[in-house]
Coordinates of C-alpha atoms in Angstrom, one line a residue:
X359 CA 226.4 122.4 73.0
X360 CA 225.5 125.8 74.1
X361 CA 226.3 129.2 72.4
X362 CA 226.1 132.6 73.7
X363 CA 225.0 135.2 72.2
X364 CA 227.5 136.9 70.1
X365 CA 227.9 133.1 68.7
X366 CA 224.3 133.2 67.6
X367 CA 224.4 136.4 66.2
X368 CA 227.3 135.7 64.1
X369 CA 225.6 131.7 63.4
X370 CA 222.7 133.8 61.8
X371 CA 225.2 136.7 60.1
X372 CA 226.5 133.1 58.7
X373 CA 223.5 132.1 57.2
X374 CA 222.0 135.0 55.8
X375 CA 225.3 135.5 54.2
X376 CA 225.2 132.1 52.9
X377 CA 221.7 132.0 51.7
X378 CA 222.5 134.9 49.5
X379 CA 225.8 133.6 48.5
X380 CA 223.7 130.6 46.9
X381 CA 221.4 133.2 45.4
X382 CA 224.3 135.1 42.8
X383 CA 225.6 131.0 42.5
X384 CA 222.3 129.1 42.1
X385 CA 219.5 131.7 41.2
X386 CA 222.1 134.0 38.9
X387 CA 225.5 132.8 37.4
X388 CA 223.7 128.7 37.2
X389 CA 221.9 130.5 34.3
X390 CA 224.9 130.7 32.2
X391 CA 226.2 127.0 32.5
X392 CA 222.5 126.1 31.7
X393 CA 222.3 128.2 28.8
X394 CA 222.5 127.0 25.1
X395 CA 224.9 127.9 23.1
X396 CA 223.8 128.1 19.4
X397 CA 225.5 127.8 16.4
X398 CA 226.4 130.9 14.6
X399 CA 224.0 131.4 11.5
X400 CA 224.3 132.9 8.0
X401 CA 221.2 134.5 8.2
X402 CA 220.8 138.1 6.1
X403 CA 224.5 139.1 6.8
X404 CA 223.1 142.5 6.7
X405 CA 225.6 145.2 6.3
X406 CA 227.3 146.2 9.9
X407 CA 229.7 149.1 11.0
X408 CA 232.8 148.1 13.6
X409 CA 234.0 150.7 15.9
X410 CA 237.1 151.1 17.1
X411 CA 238.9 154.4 19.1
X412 CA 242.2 154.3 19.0
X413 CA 245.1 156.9 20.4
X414 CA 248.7 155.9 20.1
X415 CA 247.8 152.5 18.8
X416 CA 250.1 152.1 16.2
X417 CA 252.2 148.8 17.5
X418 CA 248.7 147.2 18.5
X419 CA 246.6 148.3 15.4
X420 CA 249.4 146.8 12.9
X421 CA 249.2 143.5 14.4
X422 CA 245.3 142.5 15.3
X423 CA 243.6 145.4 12.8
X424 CA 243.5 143.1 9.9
X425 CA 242.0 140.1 11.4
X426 CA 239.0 142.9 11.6
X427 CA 239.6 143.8 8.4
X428 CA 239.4 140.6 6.8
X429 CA 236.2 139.0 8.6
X430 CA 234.3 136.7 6.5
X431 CA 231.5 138.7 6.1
X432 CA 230.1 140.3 2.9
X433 CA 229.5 143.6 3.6
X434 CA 231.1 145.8 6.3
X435 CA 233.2 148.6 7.0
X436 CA 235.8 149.3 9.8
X437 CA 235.9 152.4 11.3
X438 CA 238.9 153.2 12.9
X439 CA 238.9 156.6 14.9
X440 CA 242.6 157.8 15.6
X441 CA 242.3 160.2 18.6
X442 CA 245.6 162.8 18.2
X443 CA 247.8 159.7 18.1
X444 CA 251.7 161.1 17.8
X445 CA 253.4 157.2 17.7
X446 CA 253.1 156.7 13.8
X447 CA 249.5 155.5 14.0
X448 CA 248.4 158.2 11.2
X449 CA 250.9 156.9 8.8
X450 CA 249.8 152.9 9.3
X451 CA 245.8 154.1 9.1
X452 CA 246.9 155.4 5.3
X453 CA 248.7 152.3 4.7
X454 CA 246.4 150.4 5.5
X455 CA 243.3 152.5 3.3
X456 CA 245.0 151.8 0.2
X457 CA 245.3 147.8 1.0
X458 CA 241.8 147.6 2.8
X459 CA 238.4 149.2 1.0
X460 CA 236.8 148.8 3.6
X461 CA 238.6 150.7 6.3
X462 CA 237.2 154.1 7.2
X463 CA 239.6 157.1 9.1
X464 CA 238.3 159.3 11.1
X465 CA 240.7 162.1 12.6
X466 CA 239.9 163.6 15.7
X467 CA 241.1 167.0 15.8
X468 CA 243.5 168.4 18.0
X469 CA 240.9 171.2 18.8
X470 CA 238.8 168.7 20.5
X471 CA 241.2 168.5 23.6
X472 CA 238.7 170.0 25.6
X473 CA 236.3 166.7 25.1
X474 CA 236.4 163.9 27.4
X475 CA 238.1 161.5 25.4
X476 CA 236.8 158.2 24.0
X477 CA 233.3 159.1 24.0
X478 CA 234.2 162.0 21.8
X479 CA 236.0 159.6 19.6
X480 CA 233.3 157.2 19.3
X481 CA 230.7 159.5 18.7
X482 CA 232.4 160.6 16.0
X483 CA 233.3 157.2 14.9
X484 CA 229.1 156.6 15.0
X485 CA 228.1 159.6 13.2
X486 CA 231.0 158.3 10.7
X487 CA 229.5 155.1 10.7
X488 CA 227.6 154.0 7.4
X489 CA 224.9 151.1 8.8
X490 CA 222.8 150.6 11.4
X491 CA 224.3 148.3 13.6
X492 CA 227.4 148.9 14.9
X493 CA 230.0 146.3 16.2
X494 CA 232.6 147.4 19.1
X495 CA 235.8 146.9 19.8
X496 CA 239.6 148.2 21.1
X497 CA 242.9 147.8 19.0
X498 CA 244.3 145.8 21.3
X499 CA 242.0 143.1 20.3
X500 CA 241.8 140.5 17.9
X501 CA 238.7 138.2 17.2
X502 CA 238.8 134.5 17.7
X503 CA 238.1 133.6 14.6
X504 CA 237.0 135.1 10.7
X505 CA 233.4 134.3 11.9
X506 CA 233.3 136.6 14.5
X507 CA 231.0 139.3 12.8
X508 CA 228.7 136.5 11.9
X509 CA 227.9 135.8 15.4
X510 CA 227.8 139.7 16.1
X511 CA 225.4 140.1 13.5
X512 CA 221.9 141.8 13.9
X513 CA 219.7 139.6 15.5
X514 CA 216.6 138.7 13.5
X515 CA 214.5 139.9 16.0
X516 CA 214.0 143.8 15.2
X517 CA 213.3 144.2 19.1
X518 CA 217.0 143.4 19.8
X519 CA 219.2 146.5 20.1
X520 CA 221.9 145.5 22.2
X521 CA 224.1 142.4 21.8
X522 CA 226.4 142.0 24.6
X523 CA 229.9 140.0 23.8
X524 CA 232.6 138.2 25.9
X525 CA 236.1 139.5 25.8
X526 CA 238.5 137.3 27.5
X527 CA 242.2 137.9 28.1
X528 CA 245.7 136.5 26.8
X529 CA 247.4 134.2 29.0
X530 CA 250.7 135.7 29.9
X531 CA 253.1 134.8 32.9
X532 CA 253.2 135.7 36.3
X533 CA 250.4 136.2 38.8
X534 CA 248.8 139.3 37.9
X535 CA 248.0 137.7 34.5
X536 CA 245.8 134.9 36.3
X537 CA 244.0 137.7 38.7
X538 CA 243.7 139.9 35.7
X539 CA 242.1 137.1 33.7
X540 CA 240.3 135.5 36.9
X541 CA 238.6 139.0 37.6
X542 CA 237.5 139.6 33.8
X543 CA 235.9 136.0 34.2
X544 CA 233.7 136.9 36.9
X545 CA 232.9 140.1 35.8
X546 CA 231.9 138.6 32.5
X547 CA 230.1 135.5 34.5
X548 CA 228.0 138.3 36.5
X549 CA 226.9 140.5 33.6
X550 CA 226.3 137.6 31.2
X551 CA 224.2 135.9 33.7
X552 CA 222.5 139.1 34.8
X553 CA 220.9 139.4 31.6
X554 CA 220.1 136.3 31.0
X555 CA 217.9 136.5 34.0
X556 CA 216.7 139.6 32.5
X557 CA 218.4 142.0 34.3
X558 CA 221.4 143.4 31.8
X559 CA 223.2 146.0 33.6
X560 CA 226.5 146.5 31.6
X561 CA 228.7 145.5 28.4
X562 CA 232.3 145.2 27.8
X563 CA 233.2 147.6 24.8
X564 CA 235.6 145.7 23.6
X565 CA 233.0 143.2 22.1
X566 CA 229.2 144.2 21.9
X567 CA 226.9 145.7 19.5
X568 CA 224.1 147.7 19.4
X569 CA 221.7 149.6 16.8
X570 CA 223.1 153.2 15.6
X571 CA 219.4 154.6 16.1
X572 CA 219.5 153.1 19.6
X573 CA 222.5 155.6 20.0
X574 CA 220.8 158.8 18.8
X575 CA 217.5 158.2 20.0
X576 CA 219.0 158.2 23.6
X577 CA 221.1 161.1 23.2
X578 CA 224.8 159.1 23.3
X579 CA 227.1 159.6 25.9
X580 CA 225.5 163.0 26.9
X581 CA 224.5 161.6 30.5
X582 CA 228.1 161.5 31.5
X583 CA 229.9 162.9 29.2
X584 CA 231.9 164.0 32.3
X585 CA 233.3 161.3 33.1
X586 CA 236.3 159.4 30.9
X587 CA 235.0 155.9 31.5
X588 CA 232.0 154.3 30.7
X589 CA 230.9 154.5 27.1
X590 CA 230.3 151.0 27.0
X591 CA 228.6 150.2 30.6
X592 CA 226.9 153.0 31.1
X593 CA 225.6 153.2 27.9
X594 CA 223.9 149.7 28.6
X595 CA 223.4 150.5 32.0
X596 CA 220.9 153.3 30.5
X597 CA 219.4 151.8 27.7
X598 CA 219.4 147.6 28.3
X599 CA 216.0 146.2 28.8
X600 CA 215.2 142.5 29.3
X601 CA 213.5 142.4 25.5
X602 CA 215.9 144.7 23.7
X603 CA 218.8 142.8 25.2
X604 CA 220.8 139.1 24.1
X605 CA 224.4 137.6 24.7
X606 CA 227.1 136.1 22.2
X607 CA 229.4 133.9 24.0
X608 CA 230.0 131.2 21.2
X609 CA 233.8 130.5 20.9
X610 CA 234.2 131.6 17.8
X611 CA 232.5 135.2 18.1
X612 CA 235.1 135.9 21.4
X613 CA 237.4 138.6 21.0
X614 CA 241.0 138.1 22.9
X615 CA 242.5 141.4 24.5
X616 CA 245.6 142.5 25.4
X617 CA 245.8 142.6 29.5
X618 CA 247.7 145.6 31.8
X619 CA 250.8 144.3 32.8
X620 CA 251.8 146.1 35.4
X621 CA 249.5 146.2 38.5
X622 CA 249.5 150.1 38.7
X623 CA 248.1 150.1 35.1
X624 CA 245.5 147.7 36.2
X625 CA 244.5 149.5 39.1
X626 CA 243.3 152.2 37.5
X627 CA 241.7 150.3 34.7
X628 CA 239.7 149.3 37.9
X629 CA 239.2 152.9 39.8
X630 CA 238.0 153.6 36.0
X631 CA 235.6 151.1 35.6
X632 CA 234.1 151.6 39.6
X633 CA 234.0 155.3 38.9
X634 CA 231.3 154.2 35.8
X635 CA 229.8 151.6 39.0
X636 CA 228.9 154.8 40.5
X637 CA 226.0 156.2 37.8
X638 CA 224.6 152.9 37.4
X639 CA 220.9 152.6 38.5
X640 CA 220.1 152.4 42.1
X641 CA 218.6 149.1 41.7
X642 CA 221.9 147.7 40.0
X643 CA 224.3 149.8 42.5
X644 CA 222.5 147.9 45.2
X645 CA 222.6 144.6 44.2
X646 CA 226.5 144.6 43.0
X647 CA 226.8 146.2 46.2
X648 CA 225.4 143.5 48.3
X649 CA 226.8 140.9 46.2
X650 CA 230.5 142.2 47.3
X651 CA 229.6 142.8 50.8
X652 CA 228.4 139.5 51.1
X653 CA 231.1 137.9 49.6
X654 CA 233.5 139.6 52.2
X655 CA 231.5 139.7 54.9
X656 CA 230.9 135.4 54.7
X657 CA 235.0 135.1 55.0
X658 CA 235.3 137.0 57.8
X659 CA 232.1 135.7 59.5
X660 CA 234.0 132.2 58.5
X661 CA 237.1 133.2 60.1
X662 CA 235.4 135.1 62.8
X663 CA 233.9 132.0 64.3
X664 CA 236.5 129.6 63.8
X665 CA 237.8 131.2 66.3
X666 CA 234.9 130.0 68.7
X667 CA 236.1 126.3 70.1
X668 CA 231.9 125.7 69.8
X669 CA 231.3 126.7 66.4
X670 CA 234.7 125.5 64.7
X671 CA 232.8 123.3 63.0
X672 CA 229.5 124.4 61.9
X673 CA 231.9 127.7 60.4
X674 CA 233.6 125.1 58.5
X675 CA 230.3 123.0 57.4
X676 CA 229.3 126.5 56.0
X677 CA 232.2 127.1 54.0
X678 CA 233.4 124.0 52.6
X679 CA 228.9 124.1 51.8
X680 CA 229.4 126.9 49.9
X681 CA 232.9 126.0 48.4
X682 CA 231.0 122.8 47.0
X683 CA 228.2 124.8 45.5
X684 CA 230.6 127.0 44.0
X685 CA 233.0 123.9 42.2
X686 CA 229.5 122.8 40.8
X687 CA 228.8 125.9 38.9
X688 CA 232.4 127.7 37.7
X689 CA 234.7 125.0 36.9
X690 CA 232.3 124.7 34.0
X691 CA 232.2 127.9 33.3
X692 CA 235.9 128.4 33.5
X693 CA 236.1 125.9 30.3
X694 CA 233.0 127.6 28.8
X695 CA 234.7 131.1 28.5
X696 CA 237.9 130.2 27.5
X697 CA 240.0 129.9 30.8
X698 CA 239.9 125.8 32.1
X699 CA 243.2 125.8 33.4
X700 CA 242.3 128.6 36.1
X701 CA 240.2 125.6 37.4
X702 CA 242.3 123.7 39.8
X703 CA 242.9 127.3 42.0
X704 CA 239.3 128.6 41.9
X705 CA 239.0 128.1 45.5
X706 CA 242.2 129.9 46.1
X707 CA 242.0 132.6 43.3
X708 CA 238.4 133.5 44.2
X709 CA 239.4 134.5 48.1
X710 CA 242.1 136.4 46.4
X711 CA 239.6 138.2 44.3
X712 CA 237.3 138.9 47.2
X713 CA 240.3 140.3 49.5
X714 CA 241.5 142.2 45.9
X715 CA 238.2 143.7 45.3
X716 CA 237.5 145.2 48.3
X717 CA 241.4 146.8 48.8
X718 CA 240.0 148.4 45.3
X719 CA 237.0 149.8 46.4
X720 CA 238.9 151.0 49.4
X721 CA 241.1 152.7 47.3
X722 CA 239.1 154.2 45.1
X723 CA 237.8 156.3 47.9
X724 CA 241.5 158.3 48.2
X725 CA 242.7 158.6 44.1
X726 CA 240.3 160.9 42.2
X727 CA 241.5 161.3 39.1
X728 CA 241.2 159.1 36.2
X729 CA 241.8 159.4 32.3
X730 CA 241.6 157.6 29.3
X731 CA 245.0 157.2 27.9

């Protein structure tokens, strides 16, 4: 069988994409289904700070704030920071101080309109803060279990500063629940297993930690303070190292969120979060970078030379290669982070992420602006 040469050239586009395909499967995100999960330990239990920012909250904080409150844990405060909230979450904040000791208010006010918006409010809610290592989440979030600040405790080693969390999503109907949920998987698969391979390049705020002194001795958000998104990547994006940085993916210390349910509302969650993508380190912006390109670029290389009568068949060797390597790896991980029954339509929800991600980027080029609530 002969091949001319835009057949070749696209043969070797094939494999090149394919090799580095296995890479991110093999190299990468194999780490994570390899790694050991420990049990959570009641080592000192030293005393520990939760953050959470919260504007117009109210619904949200009265049905998964006391969950926080009530942790099993023997000595910790929750800091709620109400950001100019006008929906009645001042008056269920004081409610809940005279039930709860251990909840802390903190009032932005309205003055600080001017300020980019949560990263004012949790920098206040960290000066505010009483201990040294602080625990992050949203009010929209409620912790798997009462042992959840046991597993987001400080590590024992004093070099650890920065414990990155996994936050999955409610299951709700429709379709844009299970591409909501299928998209936070990989992202968590890809950050979780980037620092595991030593390379930690982001956290999700709505469950990670990190030392107070860590937070000052960097100089906060001040590095892009212009920008509404971002104090939780960017902040590990800046100041994760492969010694000062460890994961938390035990069952019990995973904290469920509420998901957008609307898919405007969940496109600009995701212009917000690729407008952060944008500050990350070269080195990190490159390599995400690629990893998407890649992914795109081996579909259309796939359908490309299907096309081809003579290479119908190696195009489909390559993909149903690469579909096998990748049924090896995140089935199992679906189970391990909480979403098994996304398994049976991995092959078909991950093209759909692919085509998704890229209409994303796309659009991100043409709609600028971006808040936080």
């Amino acid at each position: 069988m002969e091949f001319n040469i835009l057949e070749i050239s696209l043969l070797i586009a094939l494999g090149i994409c394919l090799l580095i395909q296995l890479y991110f499967i093999l190299g990468v995100h194999l780490k994570l289904v390899l790694y050991r999960v420990s049990d959570i330990q009641e080592k000192t239990l030293a005393p520990l700070s939760v953050i959470i920012c919260a504007r117009n909250e109210a619904e949200n904080l009265a049905q998964f704030l006391p969950s926080v409150l009530t942790q099993d844990y023997p000595a910790f405060e929750v800091v709620v920071v109400n950001d100019r909230s006008w929906d009645g979450t001042s008056d269920l904040l004081r409610d809940l101080e005279k039930k709860h000791a251990n909840l802390k208010v903190v009032q932005v006010p309205d003055s600080a309109n001017f300020i980019a918006g949560k990263k004012f409010a949790a920098t206040m809610g960290i000066k505010a803060a009483t201990n040294e290592w602080l625990v992050f989440t949203d009010a929209d979030c409620e912790p798997a279990s009462n042992n959840w600040l046991k597993g987001m405790q400080q590590p024992a080693d004093e070099e650890v500063a920065i414990l990155l969390g996994y936050s999955p999503y409610f299951k709700m109907s429709g379709l844009l629940n299970v591409l909501i949920r299928f998209e936070t998987f990989f992202t968590a698969v890809n950050y979780l297993s980037f620092a595991l391979k030593g390379m930690p390049y982001m956290g999700v705020g709505r469950n990670m930690a990190y030392k107070k002194s860590l937070f000052f001795k960097n100089k906060g958000f001040a590095a892009h303070m212009h920008i509404p998104s971002g104090d939780d990547d960017l902040f590990v994006n800046a100041n994760a190292t492969p010694k000062n940085t460890i994961i938390q993916i035990h069952k019990d210390t995973q904290v469920w969120s509420e998901p957008k349910t609307t898919f405007l509302s969940y496109l600009q969650q995701k212009k917000r979060h690729i407008g952060a993508g944008k500050l990350y380190r070269p080195k990190h912006k490159f390599i995400l970078s690629t990893q998407i390109a890649v992914q795109f670029l081996f579909y259309a290389l796939v359908i490309a030379l299907a096309c081809f009568k003579p290479t119908q068949y190696i195009a489909l060797a390559v993909f149903m290669l690469n579909l096998i390597v990748g049924c090896f790896v995140y089935p199992k991980l679906l189970k391990r982070l909480n979403y098994s029954e996304l398994s049976w339509w991995f092959p078909v929800l991950y093209i759909i992420l692919i085509v998704f991600l890229v209409f994303n980027a796309v659009l991100s080029v043409f709609v600028k602006k971006v808040q936080w609530k």
